[in-house]
Amino acid sequence: GLATAALGVVLHYTIATTIVAVAYLLARRFPALTTRPILVGAYYGVGVWLVMSYLVVPLSAANGAARTAPVVINGIMIHIVGVGIPAWLVARKAPRTAHRVTL
C-alpha cells in the first residue's frame, strides 16, 4: 500500500545519501582518490553493487533478483554509471582535511 511505498522511497534515498556521504568522507580523508573520479567511481559502483547485492538485499524482506548473467551485468553497469561515477564526481569537490600528527 501507500505506507509501504513511502517507506521504500525513504529507505532508497537514505541509502543513496549514505553512499554519496561515504564517497565524500573518503575523498576528504584520501584526496588522491579524487584525481581520477571516473575510474574510482567505477570501482566504487562495483563495490556498492556488491554490498547491496550480498548484504543489504539479503537482510531485507525483498526477494533478490535471479543471478543470471544479464541481470548481474545490468546491475553492475547501473551502479557504475548511475551511482559510483556520480558519487565521485560530487566527492571530488570535498575540501581536503588537514593531516595532524598527534603524539
Short mmCIF file of C-alpha atoms in Angstrom, two decimals:
data_model
loop_
_atom_site.label_atom_id
_atom_site.label_comp_id
_atom_site.label_asym_id
_atom_site.label_seq_id
_atom_site.Cartn_x
_atom_site.Cartn_y
_atom_site.Cartn_z
CA GLY A 1 0.00 0.00 0.00
CA LEU A 2 0.86 3.65 0.27
CA ALA A 3 2.72 3.27 3.58
CA THR A 4 4.98 0.58 2.13
CA ALA A 5 5.68 2.71 -0.94
CA ALA A 6 6.54 5.71 1.24
CA LEU A 7 8.85 3.56 3.35
CA GLY A 8 10.54 2.33 0.16
CA VAL A 9 11.14 5.89 -1.04
CA VAL A 10 12.55 6.98 2.33
CA LEU A 11 14.85 3.94 2.54
CA HIS A 12 16.00 4.36 -1.07
CA TYR A 13 17.00 7.99 -0.56
CA THR A 14 18.58 7.21 2.82
CA ILE A 15 20.76 4.54 1.21
CA ALA A 16 21.63 6.80 -1.74
CA THR A 17 22.56 9.66 0.59
CA THR A 18 24.71 7.32 2.66
CA ILE A 19 26.53 6.09 -0.46
CA VAL A 20 27.39 9.65 -1.51
CA ALA A 21 28.31 10.63 2.06
CA VAL A 22 30.76 7.72 2.30
CA ALA A 23 32.37 8.75 -1.00
CA TYR A 24 32.57 12.35 0.23
CA LEU A 25 34.20 11.32 3.52
CA LEU A 26 36.65 9.05 1.71
CA ALA A 27 37.55 11.89 -0.65
CA ARG A 28 38.25 14.19 2.32
CA ARG A 29 40.42 11.60 4.01
CA PHE A 30 42.20 10.36 0.87
CA PRO A 31 42.40 13.27 -1.61
CA ALA A 32 44.40 11.20 -4.11
CA LEU A 33 41.20 9.29 -4.87
CA THR A 34 39.70 12.45 -6.40
CA THR A 35 42.31 12.75 -9.15
CA ARG A 36 40.54 10.13 -11.29
CA PRO A 37 36.85 10.30 -10.31
CA ILE A 38 35.62 8.26 -13.28
CA LEU A 39 37.93 5.33 -12.59
CA VAL A 40 37.50 5.45 -8.82
CA GLY A 41 33.74 5.91 -9.27
CA ALA A 42 33.56 2.83 -11.48
CA TYR A 43 35.26 0.73 -8.82
CA TYR A 44 33.11 2.33 -6.13
CA GLY A 45 29.98 1.45 -8.13
CA VAL A 46 31.03 -2.20 -8.27
CA GLY A 47 31.68 -2.11 -4.53
CA VAL A 48 28.26 -0.59 -3.87
CA TRP A 49 26.64 -3.27 -6.04
CA LEU A 50 28.42 -6.00 -4.09
CA VAL A 51 27.35 -4.56 -0.73
CA MET A 52 23.77 -4.07 -1.89
CA SER A 53 23.51 -7.50 -3.53
CA TYR A 54 25.18 -9.58 -0.85
CA LEU A 55 24.45 -7.66 2.35
CA VAL A 56 21.60 -5.15 2.18
CA VAL A 57 19.10 -7.01 -0.01
CA PRO A 58 19.55 -10.37 1.78
CA LEU A 59 18.96 -8.61 5.13
CA SER A 60 15.77 -7.00 3.82
CA ALA A 61 12.41 -8.58 3.13
CA ALA A 62 12.96 -8.14 -0.62
CA ASN A 63 13.26 -11.10 -2.92
CA GLY A 64 16.60 -10.96 -4.67
CA ALA A 65 16.61 -10.94 -8.46
CA ALA A 66 17.74 -14.04 -10.32
CA ARG A 67 21.52 -14.17 -10.65
CA THR A 68 21.61 -14.63 -14.40
CA ALA A 69 24.46 -13.04 -16.32
CA PRO A 70 22.29 -10.29 -17.93
CA VAL A 71 20.80 -9.34 -14.55
CA VAL A 72 24.21 -9.18 -12.87
CA ILE A 73 25.82 -7.22 -15.73
CA ASN A 74 22.88 -4.80 -15.82
CA GLY A 75 23.02 -4.27 -12.06
CA ILE A 76 26.76 -3.68 -12.07
CA MET A 77 26.60 -1.26 -15.01
CA ILE A 78 23.76 0.72 -13.40
CA HIS A 79 25.76 1.03 -10.19
CA ILE A 80 28.89 2.11 -12.08
CA VAL A 81 27.21 4.70 -14.32
CA GLY A 82 24.33 5.79 -12.09
CA VAL A 83 25.82 5.53 -8.60
CA GLY A 84 29.62 5.27 -8.39
CA ILE A 85 30.70 7.79 -11.00
CA PRO A 86 28.18 10.49 -10.00
CA ALA A 87 29.07 9.98 -6.32
CA TRP A 88 32.76 10.54 -7.04
CA LEU A 89 32.11 13.50 -9.32
CA VAL A 90 30.41 15.10 -6.31
CA ALA A 91 33.02 13.83 -3.84
CA ARG A 92 35.92 15.35 -5.77
CA LYS A 93 34.70 18.75 -4.59
CA ALA A 94 35.22 17.74 -0.95
CA PRO A 95 37.55 20.09 0.92
CA ARG A 96 40.81 18.49 1.97
CA THR A 97 41.31 17.80 5.64
CA ALA A 98 44.45 18.89 7.38
CA HIS A 99 46.55 15.95 8.47
CA ARG A 100 47.73 16.37 12.03
CA VAL A 101 50.29 14.25 13.78
CA THR A 102 49.44 13.53 17.39
CA LEU A 103 51.92 12.09 19.81
#
